[in-house]
Amino acid sequence: MDTNRKAPVPGSKVVLTELPPGLVDGLMMVDQRAIRAIVGQPVILSGYDDFGSAELQFTDRRGHIHFIYVNLSFIRPIE
């Protein structure tokens, strides 16, 4: 994400532009697939953690809710 742009507001939709290195390492294959499936898709920005990482929320095709944390450089707001 361009550092000159304002950070997206929690509750808005954003797109995970690419999979951050190491994000799915060590996760169960079903969780890896669910996370890979949302790259390029709109997801909800739930908020930010204490380190400034974006908390993304999404529901996989099985209906399970997931939360992942990524650096702002890996998301873009939906205009």
PDB file of C-alpha atoms in Angstrom, residues 1-55:
ATOM      1  CA  MET A   1       0.000   0.000   0.000  1.00  0.00           C
ATOM      2  CA  ASP A   2       1.247   3.465  -0.858  1.00  0.00           C
ATOM      3  CA  THR A   3       2.416   5.103   2.369  1.00  0.00           C
ATOM      4  CA  ASN A   4       1.000   8.447   1.183  1.00  0.00           C
ATOM      5  CA  ARG A   5      -2.522   7.040   1.144  1.00  0.00           C
ATOM      6  CA  LYS A   6      -4.750   6.981   4.177  1.00  0.00           C
ATOM      7  CA  ALA A   7      -5.180   3.556   5.811  1.00  0.00           C
ATOM      8  CA  PRO A   8      -8.539   1.895   5.077  1.00  0.00           C
ATOM      9  CA  VAL A   9     -11.206   2.213   7.747  1.00  0.00           C
ATOM     10  CA  PRO A  10     -12.150  -0.882   9.786  1.00  0.00           C
ATOM     11  CA  GLY A  11     -15.372  -2.373   8.438  1.00  0.00           C
ATOM     12  CA  SER A  12     -14.527  -1.491   4.847  1.00  0.00           C
ATOM     13  CA  LYS A  13     -13.697  -3.979   2.128  1.00  0.00           C
ATOM     14  CA  VAL A  14     -10.144  -4.419   0.901  1.00  0.00           C
ATOM     15  CA  VAL A  15      -8.318  -6.750  -1.467  1.00  0.00           C
ATOM     16  CA  LEU A  16      -5.387  -8.915  -0.450  1.00  0.00           C
ATOM     17  CA  THR A  17      -3.090  -8.196  -3.404  1.00  0.00           C
ATOM     18  CA  GLU A  18      -0.679 -11.062  -2.861  1.00  0.00           C
ATOM     19  CA  LEU A  19       0.127 -13.742  -0.325  1.00  0.00           C
ATOM     20  CA  PRO A  20       2.669 -12.446   2.208  1.00  0.00           C
ATOM     21  CA  PRO A  21       5.774 -14.649   2.426  1.00  0.00           C
ATOM     22  CA  GLY A  22       5.456 -17.258   5.169  1.00  0.00           C
ATOM     23  CA  LEU A  23       1.805 -16.502   5.945  1.00  0.00           C
ATOM     24  CA  VAL A  24       0.564 -20.039   5.302  1.00  0.00           C
ATOM     25  CA  ASP A  25       3.715 -21.899   6.362  1.00  0.00           C
ATOM     26  CA  GLY A  26       2.867 -24.585   8.895  1.00  0.00           C
ATOM     27  CA  LEU A  27      -0.905 -24.229   8.527  1.00  0.00           C
ATOM     28  CA  MET A  28      -3.181 -27.153   7.735  1.00  0.00           C
ATOM     29  CA  MET A  29      -3.711 -27.586   3.981  1.00  0.00           C
ATOM     30  CA  VAL A  30      -7.411 -26.678   4.249  1.00  0.00           C
ATOM     31  CA  ASP A  31      -6.473 -23.344   5.839  1.00  0.00           C
ATOM     32  CA  GLN A  32      -3.736 -22.733   3.274  1.00  0.00           C
ATOM     33  CA  ARG A  33      -6.252 -23.240   0.453  1.00  0.00           C
ATOM     34  CA  ALA A  34      -8.790 -20.934   2.098  1.00  0.00           C
ATOM     35  CA  ILE A  35      -6.239 -18.137   2.460  1.00  0.00           C
ATOM     36  CA  ARG A  36      -4.870 -18.560  -1.069  1.00  0.00           C
ATOM     37  CA  ALA A  37      -8.431 -18.419  -2.432  1.00  0.00           C
ATOM     38  CA  ILE A  38      -8.993 -14.864  -1.162  1.00  0.00           C
ATOM     39  CA  VAL A  39      -6.009 -13.289  -2.931  1.00  0.00           C
ATOM     40  CA  GLY A  40      -7.532 -10.712  -5.269  1.00  0.00           C
ATOM     41  CA  GLN A  41     -10.988 -11.031  -3.691  1.00  0.00           C
ATOM     42  CA  PRO A  42     -12.817  -8.474  -1.524  1.00  0.00           C
ATOM     43  CA  VAL A  43     -12.616  -9.195   2.215  1.00  0.00           C
ATOM     44  CA  ILE A  44     -13.548  -7.238   5.332  1.00  0.00           C
ATOM     45  CA  LEU A  45     -10.934  -5.204   7.155  1.00  0.00           C
ATOM     46  CA  SER A  46     -11.832  -5.944  10.781  1.00  0.00           C
ATOM     47  CA  GLY A  47      -9.300  -3.608  12.317  1.00  0.00           C
ATOM     48  CA  TYR A  48      -5.638  -3.248  13.184  1.00  0.00           C
ATOM     49  CA  ASP A  49      -3.513  -4.968  15.796  1.00  0.00           C
ATOM     50  CA  ASP A  50      -1.065  -3.256  18.163  1.00  0.00           C
ATOM     51  CA  PHE A  51       1.696  -3.522  15.535  1.00  0.00           C
ATOM     52  CA  GLY A  52      -0.341  -1.862  12.770  1.00  0.00           C
ATOM     53  CA  SER A  53      -1.071  -5.046  10.836  1.00  0.00           C
ATOM     54  CA  ALA A  54      -4.440  -5.255   9.128  1.00  0.00           C
ATOM     55  CA  GLU A  55      -6.840  -7.875  10.481  1.00  0.00           C
TER      56      GLU A  55
END
